[in-house]
């Protein structure tokens, strides 16, 4: 369990606070009830003694003791009500004492007779010598109208009060943990439900990348911080979207703008190179300037392709086409390139495999991959090109037995301008944009590109593209291209 999580911390706080409040409430209830019960028991003993004194004993001189005893028995029935009543005469002799109560809650026999002249009324707890009940005893001196002195004692067992308190303690002791546990469970559940929208937001936010910035997060309609958060995140995504679009359009516009002056420059240089009165040195210099200009033009063309694909502005003609046939034709057109380097180019395309896509762009993918295979294989080597069907995909594989790619470079080769060996790659005309274009085009077709390579053994590039849906009649598009320039 994550103890730092907001859910855990809130639940702990809430349960702790609840437990503390319940404990406080339980304690005050316990002590409040205890003092109330004790007070009401004392009060009833005091009232009883006063009643005996005023109503029956005051006129004992006139009514006689037997009458008083009868009245007490009749009015208070101490044995039945579990009360203790004793009236002691001024000389210490007992005039009346109640017997053992019927429920046997205490045994009054042997309770010491009070001193003959207690100074004032008192209440105290006593343990009767027999039995185990505790007795609350009120002792009150009284002088009758005929000046005879008495001591009235009224008592009641303390047990009922204690058993009520014990019952309360038990209820609180058992009930409180149950309430706390239930509220922890409930709190955790409620927190979980309350945080579901946050999880949804997180998942949606994780799905948004620079490629789908037009998507938005679900707005949580709760009217609280969560709604504000989702709206704020959405407006941030919108700002990012605008910034990205701006940058992409800028790159596309910049490369487009560079094209014309470069074409003019190339034309001028070509014309200059034709001048008959040029000396050898100048002709060489112009030649190398022309080479650099052509390199620059190639980079600009590649950048334009990538930035247009990025901006989603590239014109993609989606037609049904046969990848096997396209590959075979392209390989034939590139055979010369391979033969120049004395490299054998094998091609295996056994069946017709139909996919949907832009023929010119897919051709560019094949050209770029074969161009790399030939470029990075020493003379005398071989390159194999294969097209196969794999479940719902068409697979194109270009395999060479050349210099290979070091493992630490494998994750970078699809990045723009990345070249493993810059000096060598530059010497053979590489700009580091060919594979970036391959990846962009594959992505735009809903496909994937993978690479496996072992240094100085060779590389294998695999492309997977989704097969075309079942044929609806239009047939295979058989437009041919003769633009076989690599990497553009
Ligand atoms: N078949 C391969 N064998 C060995 N290394 C390769 C192979 N294909 C690509 N690479 C390495 O990956 C780098 C990037 O390839 P990429 O095609 O993007 O650029 P490039 O070939 O250098 O230039 P461009 O294709 O733009 O003319 C290359 O510079 C090279 O180092
Ligand atoms: Mg290349």
Coordinates of C-alpha atoms and ligand atoms in Angstrom, one line a residue:
X1 CA 0.0 0.0 0.0
X2 CA 1.3 3.4 -0.9
X3 CA 1.4 5.3 2.4
X4 CA 2.2 8.6 0.7
X5 CA -0.9 8.6 -1.5
X6 CA -3.6 11.2 -1.0
X7 CA -6.2 8.4 -0.5
X8 CA -4.2 6.8 2.3
X9 CA -3.4 10.0 4.0
X10 CA -6.9 11.3 3.9
X11 CA -8.4 8.0 5.2
X12 CA -5.9 7.9 8.0
X13 CA -6.6 11.5 9.0
X14 CA -10.3 11.0 8.8
X15 CA -10.2 7.6 10.7
X16 CA -7.9 9.1 13.4
X17 CA -10.1 12.1 13.9
X18 CA -13.2 10.0 14.1
X19 CA -11.6 7.6 16.6
X20 CA -10.5 10.5 18.8
X21 CA -13.9 12.1 18.7
X22 CA -15.6 8.8 19.4
X23 CA -13.3 8.2 22.4
X24 CA -14.0 11.7 23.7
X25 CA -17.7 11.3 23.2
X26 CA -17.6 7.8 24.9
X27 CA -15.6 9.1 27.9
X28 CA -17.9 12.0 28.5
X29 CA -20.9 9.9 28.2
X30 CA -19.5 7.3 30.6
X31 CA -18.5 9.9 33.3
X32 CA -21.7 11.9 32.8
X33 CA -23.9 8.9 33.2
X34 CA -21.9 7.7 36.2
X35 CA -22.2 10.9 38.1
X36 CA -25.9 11.3 37.1
X37 CA -26.8 7.8 38.4
X38 CA -24.9 8.3 41.6
X39 CA -26.5 11.7 42.2
X40 CA -30.0 10.3 41.6
X41 CA -29.4 7.4 43.9
X42 CA -28.2 9.7 46.7
X43 CA -31.0 12.0 46.0
X44 CA -33.6 9.3 46.4
X45 CA -32.0 8.0 49.7
X46 CA -32.0 11.6 51.1
X47 CA -35.6 12.1 50.1
X48 CA -36.7 8.8 51.5
X49 CA -35.0 9.5 54.9
X50 CA -36.5 13.0 55.0
X51 CA -39.9 11.6 54.2
X52 CA -39.7 9.0 56.9
X53 CA -38.7 11.7 59.4
X54 CA -41.2 14.3 58.5
X55 CA -44.2 12.2 57.6
X56 CA -44.0 9.4 60.2
X57 CA -41.4 9.9 62.9
X58 CA -42.1 13.5 63.8
X59 CA -45.2 12.6 65.7
X60 CA -44.0 9.3 67.2
X61 CA -44.9 10.6 70.7
X62 CA -48.5 10.7 69.7
X63 CA -48.8 7.8 67.2
X64 CA -46.6 5.3 68.9
X65 CA -43.6 3.3 67.5
X66 CA -45.6 0.4 66.2
X67 CA -47.6 2.7 64.0
X68 CA -44.4 4.2 62.6
X69 CA -43.0 0.8 61.8
X70 CA -46.2 -0.2 60.1
X71 CA -46.1 2.9 58.0
X72 CA -42.5 2.4 56.9
X73 CA -43.3 -1.2 55.9
X74 CA -46.3 -0.2 54.0
X75 CA -44.9 2.8 52.2
X76 CA -41.4 1.7 51.4
X77 CA -41.5 -2.1 51.5
X78 CA -37.7 -2.1 51.7
X79 CA -37.4 -5.9 51.2
X80 CA -39.3 -5.7 47.9
X81 CA -37.6 -2.6 46.6
X82 CA -34.1 -3.7 47.6
X83 CA -33.7 -0.9 50.1
X84 CA -32.2 -0.7 53.5
X85 CA -34.1 1.3 56.2
X86 CA -33.1 1.5 59.9
X87 CA -34.4 3.7 62.6
X88 CA -32.3 3.8 65.8
X89 CA -33.4 5.5 69.0
X90 CA -31.3 8.1 70.8
X91 CA -30.2 5.4 73.3
X92 CA -28.7 3.3 70.6
X93 CA -31.5 0.6 70.5
X94 CA -32.9 -0.2 67.1
X95 CA -36.6 0.7 66.6
X96 CA -36.8 -0.7 63.1
X97 CA -34.5 -2.4 60.7
X98 CA -35.5 -3.9 57.3
X99 CA -34.7 -7.5 56.4
X100 CA -32.7 -9.1 53.6
X101 CA -34.1 -7.9 50.2
X102 CA -35.9 -10.5 48.2
X103 CA -33.5 -10.4 45.3
X104 CA -30.6 -11.0 47.8
X105 CA -28.6 -8.0 46.4
X106 CA -27.1 -7.4 49.9
X107 CA -27.3 -8.7 53.4
X108 CA -28.0 -6.0 56.1
X109 CA -27.3 -8.2 59.1
X110 CA -24.3 -7.1 61.1
X111 CA -24.2 -3.6 59.7
X112 CA -22.8 -1.6 62.7
X113 CA -25.3 0.6 64.5
X114 CA -24.4 4.3 64.0
X115 CA -23.0 6.3 67.0
X116 CA -25.9 7.6 69.0
X117 CA -25.4 11.3 68.2
X118 CA -24.0 11.9 64.8
X119 CA -23.3 15.6 64.4
X120 CA -24.6 15.9 60.9
X121 CA -26.2 13.9 58.0
X122 CA -23.7 12.0 55.9
X123 CA -23.6 9.7 52.9
X124 CA -21.0 7.0 52.4
X125 CA -20.3 3.6 50.9
X126 CA -20.2 0.6 53.2
X127 CA -19.5 -3.0 52.8
X128 CA -22.0 -5.1 54.7
X129 CA -20.1 -7.7 56.7
X130 CA -21.9 -10.5 54.9
X131 CA -22.6 -10.8 51.2
X132 CA -20.5 -9.0 48.6
X133 CA -22.7 -6.1 47.5
X134 CA -21.6 -2.5 48.2
X135 CA -24.2 -0.3 49.9
X136 CA -24.7 3.4 49.6
X137 CA -25.8 4.5 53.1
X138 CA -27.4 7.8 54.1
X139 CA -27.4 8.6 57.8
X140 CA -29.5 11.4 59.2
X141 CA -30.1 12.5 62.8
X142 CA -33.6 13.6 63.7
X143 CA -35.4 15.1 66.7
X144 CA -39.1 14.4 66.9
X145 CA -41.6 16.9 68.2
X146 CA -41.5 15.4 71.6
X147 CA -37.7 15.9 71.6
X148 CA -36.8 12.2 71.4
X149 CA -33.7 11.7 69.2
X150 CA -33.4 9.2 66.3
X151 CA -31.0 8.3 63.6
X152 CA -32.6 7.4 60.3
X153 CA -30.5 5.4 57.8
X154 CA -31.6 4.6 54.3
X155 CA -29.4 2.6 51.9
X156 CA -29.4 1.1 48.5
X157 CA -27.1 -1.4 46.7
X158 CA -24.5 0.2 44.4
X159 CA -24.5 -2.8 42.0
X160 CA -27.3 -1.6 39.6
X161 CA -25.3 1.6 38.9
X162 CA -22.2 -0.4 38.3
X163 CA -23.8 -2.9 36.0
X164 CA -25.3 0.0 33.9
X165 CA -21.9 1.5 33.6
X166 CA -20.3 -1.8 32.8
X167 CA -22.9 -2.4 30.1
X168 CA -22.1 1.1 28.6
X169 CA -18.4 0.5 28.7
X170 CA -18.9 -2.9 26.9
X171 CA -21.1 -1.3 24.2
X172 CA -18.6 1.5 23.6
X173 CA -15.6 -0.9 23.7
X174 CA -17.1 -3.2 21.1
X175 CA -19.0 -0.6 19.1
X176 CA -16.3 2.0 18.6
X177 CA -13.7 -0.2 16.8
X178 CA -16.5 -1.5 14.6
X179 CA -17.6 2.1 13.7
X180 CA -14.0 3.1 13.1
X181 CA -13.3 0.1 10.9
X182 CA -16.5 0.6 8.9
X183 CA -15.7 4.3 8.4
X184 CA -12.2 3.5 7.3
X185 CA -13.6 1.1 4.7
X186 CA -16.3 3.6 3.7
X187 CA -13.8 6.5 3.5
X188 CA -11.4 4.5 1.4
X189 CA -14.2 3.5 -1.0
X190 CA -15.5 7.1 -1.2
X191 CA -12.0 8.4 -1.8
X192 CA -11.5 5.8 -4.5
X193 CA -14.6 6.9 -6.3
X194 CA -13.8 10.5 -5.9
X195 CA -10.3 9.9 -7.5
X196 CA -11.6 8.0 -10.5
X197 CA -11.9 11.1 -12.7
X198 CA -8.2 11.9 -11.8
X199 CA -7.2 8.5 -13.1
X200 CA -9.2 9.0 -16.3
X201 CA -7.5 12.4 -16.7
X202 CA -4.1 10.8 -16.2
X203 CA -4.8 8.1 -18.7
X204 CA -6.0 10.5 -21.3
X205 CA -3.1 12.8 -20.7
X206 CA -0.7 9.9 -21.2
X207 CA -2.2 9.2 -24.6
X208 CA -1.5 12.7 -25.9
X209 CA 1.8 13.0 -27.7
X210 CA 3.1 15.5 -30.2
X211 CA 1.3 13.5 -32.9
X212 CA -2.2 13.7 -31.6
X213 CA -2.3 17.2 -30.0
X214 CA -5.6 17.8 -31.5
X215 CA -7.2 15.4 -29.0
X216 CA -8.6 16.8 -25.7
X217 CA -8.9 15.5 -22.2
X218 CA -12.4 14.6 -20.8
X219 CA -13.8 17.6 -18.9
X220 CA -14.9 16.5 -15.4
X221 CA -18.2 18.2 -14.8
X222 CA -17.9 18.5 -11.1
X223 CA -17.7 22.3 -10.7
X224 CA -14.7 22.0 -8.5
X225 CA -10.9 21.9 -8.6
X226 CA -11.0 18.8 -10.9
X227 CA -13.0 20.5 -13.5
X228 CA -10.7 23.5 -13.3
X229 CA -7.7 21.2 -13.7
X230 CA -9.1 19.4 -16.7
X231 CA -10.0 22.7 -18.4
X232 CA -6.6 24.1 -17.6
X233 CA -4.8 21.0 -19.0
X234 CA -6.9 21.2 -22.1
X235 CA -6.1 24.8 -22.7
X236 CA -2.4 23.9 -22.2
X237 CA -2.7 21.2 -24.8
X238 CA -4.4 23.7 -27.2
X239 CA -1.5 26.1 -26.7
X240 CA 1.0 23.3 -27.3
X241 CA -1.0 22.3 -30.4
X242 CA -0.8 25.8 -31.8
X243 CA 2.9 26.1 -31.1
X244 CA 3.7 22.7 -32.7
X245 CA 1.6 23.5 -35.8
X246 CA 3.4 26.8 -36.0
X247 CA 6.8 25.2 -35.8
X248 CA 5.9 22.4 -38.3
X249 CA 4.5 24.9 -40.8
X250 CA 7.6 27.1 -40.3
X251 CA 9.9 24.2 -41.2
X252 CA 7.8 23.2 -44.2
X253 CA 7.7 26.9 -45.4
X254 CA 11.4 27.4 -44.8
X255 CA 12.4 24.3 -46.8
X256 CA 10.0 25.3 -49.6
X257 CA 11.4 28.9 -49.7
X258 CA 14.9 27.5 -50.0
X259 CA 14.2 25.4 -53.0
X260 CA 14.0 28.2 -55.6
X261 CA 17.2 30.1 -54.8
X262 CA 19.0 26.7 -54.7
X263 CA 17.7 25.8 -58.1
X264 CA 18.8 29.2 -59.5
X265 CA 22.2 28.8 -57.8
X266 CA 22.6 25.3 -59.3
X267 CA 21.7 26.6 -62.8
X268 CA 24.1 29.5 -62.5
X269 CA 27.0 27.3 -61.4
X270 CA 26.3 24.8 -64.1
X271 CA 26.3 27.5 -66.7
X272 CA 29.5 29.0 -65.2
X273 CA 31.2 25.6 -65.4
X274 CA 30.5 25.5 -69.2
X275 CA 32.5 28.7 -69.8
X276 CA 35.3 27.8 -72.2
X277 CA 37.8 30.4 -71.0
X278 CA 37.9 29.0 -67.4
X279 CA 41.3 27.7 -66.2
X280 CA 41.5 24.2 -64.6
X281 CA 41.6 25.4 -61.0
X282 CA 38.5 27.6 -61.3
X283 CA 36.6 24.7 -63.1
X284 CA 37.4 22.4 -60.1
X285 CA 36.3 25.0 -57.6
X286 CA 33.0 25.6 -59.4
X287 CA 32.6 21.8 -59.6
X288 CA 33.0 21.3 -55.9
X289 CA 30.6 24.3 -55.2
X290 CA 28.1 22.6 -57.5
X291 CA 28.5 19.4 -55.5
X292 CA 27.8 21.1 -52.3
X293 CA 24.8 22.9 -53.8
X294 CA 23.4 19.6 -54.9
X295 CA 23.9 18.2 -51.4
X296 CA 22.2 21.2 -50.0
X297 CA 19.3 20.8 -52.4
X298 CA 18.9 17.1 -51.4
X299 CA 18.8 18.1 -47.7
X300 CA 16.2 20.7 -48.4
X301 CA 14.1 18.3 -50.4
X302 CA 14.3 15.7 -47.6
X303 CA 13.4 18.3 -44.9
X304 CA 10.4 19.4 -47.0
X305 CA 9.2 15.8 -47.2
X306 CA 9.5 15.2 -43.5
X307 CA 8.1 18.5 -42.4
X308 CA 5.1 18.1 -44.7
X309 CA 4.5 14.6 -43.4
X310 CA 4.8 16.0 -39.8
X311 CA 2.4 18.9 -40.5
X312 CA -0.1 16.4 -42.0
X313 CA 0.0 18.5 -45.1
X314 CA 1.6 16.0 -47.4
X315 CA -0.7 15.0 -50.2
X316 CA -1.2 11.3 -49.7
X317 CA -2.9 9.6 -52.6
X318 CA -4.4 6.5 -51.0
X319 CA -4.9 3.9 -53.6
X320 CA -5.0 0.1 -53.7
X321 CA -1.6 -1.2 -54.8
X322 CA 0.4 -4.4 -55.0
X323 CA 3.4 -4.1 -52.7
X324 CA 5.1 -7.2 -54.3
X325 CA 4.9 -5.6 -57.8
X326 CA 6.0 -2.2 -56.6
X327 CA 9.0 -3.8 -54.8
X328 CA 10.0 -5.9 -57.8
X329 CA 9.9 -2.8 -60.2
X330 CA 11.8 -0.6 -57.8
X331 CA 14.5 -3.3 -57.3
X332 CA 14.9 -3.6 -61.1
X333 CA 15.4 0.2 -61.3
X334 CA 18.0 0.1 -58.6
X335 CA 19.9 -2.9 -60.0
X336 CA 22.3 -0.5 -61.8
X337 CA 23.2 1.2 -58.5
X338 CA 24.1 -2.1 -57.0
X339 CA 26.0 -3.3 -60.0
X340 CA 28.1 -0.1 -59.9
X341 CA 29.4 -1.4 -56.5
X342 CA 29.5 -5.0 -57.6
X343 CA 26.8 -5.9 -55.2
X344 CA 24.3 -8.7 -55.9
X345 CA 20.7 -7.7 -55.4
X346 CA 18.3 -10.6 -54.8
X347 CA 14.6 -10.0 -54.8
X348 CA 11.9 -12.4 -53.7
X349 CA 8.3 -11.4 -54.1
X350 CA 6.3 -14.6 -54.5
X351 CA 2.7 -13.4 -54.3
X352 CA 0.7 -10.3 -55.0
X353 CA 0.1 -8.5 -51.7
X354 CA -2.4 -5.6 -51.8
X355 CA -2.1 -2.7 -49.5
X356 CA -3.6 0.8 -49.5
X357 CA -1.3 3.7 -49.7
X358 CA 0.6 6.4 -51.6
X359 CA 2.6 4.6 -54.3
X360 CA 5.2 7.4 -54.7
X361 CA 5.9 7.6 -51.0
X362 CA 6.1 3.8 -50.5
X363 CA 8.5 3.6 -53.4
X364 CA 10.6 6.2 -51.5
X365 CA 10.7 3.9 -48.5
X366 CA 11.9 0.9 -50.6
X367 CA 14.5 3.1 -52.4
X368 CA 15.8 4.6 -49.1
X369 CA 16.2 1.1 -47.5
X370 CA 17.9 -0.5 -50.5
X371 CA 20.1 2.6 -51.0
X372 CA 21.3 2.2 -47.4
X373 CA 21.9 -1.5 -47.8
X374 CA 24.0 -0.9 -50.9
X375 CA 25.7 2.1 -49.4
X376 CA 26.8 0.4 -46.2
X377 CA 27.8 -3.0 -47.8
X378 CA 31.4 -3.3 -49.1
X379 CA 31.8 -4.1 -52.8
X380 CA 31.3 -7.8 -53.6
X381 CA 28.6 -8.3 -51.0
X382 CA 24.9 -9.0 -51.4
X383 CA 21.5 -7.5 -50.5
X384 CA 18.2 -9.4 -50.2
X385 CA 14.8 -7.9 -50.6
X386 CA 11.8 -9.9 -49.6
X387 CA 8.0 -9.3 -49.5
X388 CA 5.8 -11.6 -47.5
X389 CA 2.3 -11.8 -45.9
X390 CA 2.2 -11.9 -42.1
X391 CA -1.3 -12.3 -40.6
X392 CA -3.0 -9.0 -41.4
X393 CA 0.1 -7.3 -42.6
X394 CA 2.3 -7.1 -45.6
X395 CA 6.0 -7.3 -44.6
X396 CA 8.9 -5.9 -46.6
X397 CA 12.4 -7.0 -45.5
X398 CA 15.7 -5.5 -46.7
X399 CA 18.7 -7.5 -45.6
X400 CA 22.3 -6.8 -46.1
X401 CA 25.6 -8.4 -45.0
X402 CA 27.5 -5.2 -44.7
X403 CA 29.1 -3.2 -41.9
X404 CA 26.1 -3.4 -39.6
X405 CA 25.1 -0.9 -36.9
X406 CA 26.6 -0.8 -33.4
X407 CA 23.9 -1.6 -30.8
X408 CA 24.2 1.7 -29.0
X409 CA 23.3 3.5 -32.3
X410 CA 20.3 1.3 -33.1
X411 CA 17.8 3.4 -31.1
X412 CA 19.0 6.6 -32.8
X413 CA 19.1 5.8 -36.5
X414 CA 15.6 6.9 -37.2
X415 CA 16.3 10.3 -35.7
X416 CA 16.8 13.2 -38.1
X417 CA 20.4 13.9 -39.2
X418 CA 21.7 11.0 -37.2
X419 CA 24.6 9.1 -38.8
X420 CA 26.6 6.4 -37.1
X421 CA 29.9 7.5 -38.6
X422 CA 29.4 11.1 -39.7
X423 CA 32.7 11.4 -41.6
X424 CA 32.2 8.3 -43.7
X425 CA 28.5 8.8 -44.2
X426 CA 29.1 12.4 -45.4
X427 CA 31.8 11.1 -47.8
X428 CA 29.3 8.8 -49.4
X429 CA 26.7 11.5 -49.6
X430 CA 24.5 10.6 -46.6
X431 CA 22.6 13.3 -44.8
X432 CA 21.0 11.2 -42.1
X433 CA 17.4 11.9 -43.2
X434 CA 16.6 8.7 -45.2
X435 CA 15.4 6.6 -42.3
X436 CA 13.6 9.5 -40.7
X437 CA 11.6 9.7 -43.9
X438 CA 11.0 6.0 -43.9
X439 CA 9.6 6.2 -40.4
X440 CA 7.4 9.1 -41.1
X441 CA 5.9 7.5 -44.3
X442 CA 5.4 4.2 -42.5
X443 CA 3.7 6.0 -39.6
X444 CA 1.4 7.9 -42.0
X445 CA 0.4 4.5 -43.5
X446 CA -0.4 3.0 -40.0
X447 CA 2.7 0.7 -40.3
X448 CA 5.8 0.0 -38.4
X449 CA 9.5 -0.2 -39.1
X450 CA 11.9 -2.4 -37.1
X451 CA 15.6 -3.0 -37.3
X452 CA 18.0 -5.8 -36.2
X453 CA 21.7 -5.4 -36.8
X454 CA 25.0 -6.9 -35.7
X455 CA 28.1 -4.8 -36.2
X456 CA 30.2 -6.1 -39.2
X457 CA 27.7 -8.9 -39.9
X458 CA 24.8 -6.9 -41.5
X459 CA 21.4 -5.4 -40.9
X460 CA 17.8 -6.4 -41.5
X461 CA 15.1 -3.7 -41.8
X462 CA 11.5 -4.9 -41.7
X463 CA 8.4 -2.9 -42.5
X464 CA 4.9 -3.9 -41.7
X465 CA 1.9 -2.3 -43.4
X466 CA -1.7 -3.2 -42.9
X467 CA -3.2 -5.2 -45.8
X468 CA -5.9 -3.6 -47.9
X469 CA -9.5 -4.4 -47.1
X470 CA -11.3 -7.0 -49.2
X471 CA -11.4 -6.0 -52.8
X472 CA -14.3 -3.9 -53.9
X473 CA -13.6 -3.8 -57.7
X474 CA -11.3 -0.9 -58.6
X475 CA -8.4 -3.2 -59.1
X476 CA -4.7 -2.7 -58.7
X477 CA -3.3 0.8 -59.3
X478 CA -0.5 0.4 -61.8
X479 CA 0.9 3.9 -62.0
X480 CA 4.6 3.8 -62.6
X481 CA 7.2 6.2 -61.2
X482 CA 10.6 6.8 -62.6
X483 CA 11.9 9.0 -59.8
X484 CA 14.4 6.7 -58.2
X485 CA 16.5 9.3 -56.5
X486 CA 17.3 8.1 -53.0
X487 CA 16.2 9.8 -49.8
X488 CA 13.9 12.3 -51.4
Ligands
LIG1 N1 21.9 -1.0 -43.9 C1 22.7 -0.3 -43.1 N2 23.9 -0.8 -42.7 C2 24.6 -0.1 -41.8 N3 24.3 1.1 -41.3 C3 23.2 1.7 -41.7 C4 22.3 1.0 -42.6 N4 21.2 1.8 -42.8 C5 21.4 2.9 -42.0 N5 22.6 2.9 -41.4 C6 23.2 3.9 -40.5 O1 22.1 4.7 -40.1 C7 22.4 6.1 -40.4 C8 21.1 6.8 -40.8 O2 20.6 6.3 -42.0 P1 19.8 7.3 -43.0 O3 19.4 6.5 -44.2 O4 18.8 8.0 -42.2 O5 20.9 8.4 -43.4 P2 22.0 8.3 -44.5 O6 22.0 7.0 -45.2 O7 23.3 8.6 -43.8 O8 21.7 9.5 -45.4 P3 20.5 9.7 -46.5 O9 19.7 8.4 -46.4 O10 19.7 10.8 -46.0 O11 21.2 9.9 -47.7 C9 23.4 6.0 -41.5 O12 24.2 7.1 -41.5 C10 24.2 4.8 -41.2 O13 25.2 5.1 -40.3
LIG2 MG1 20.1 6.5 -46.2

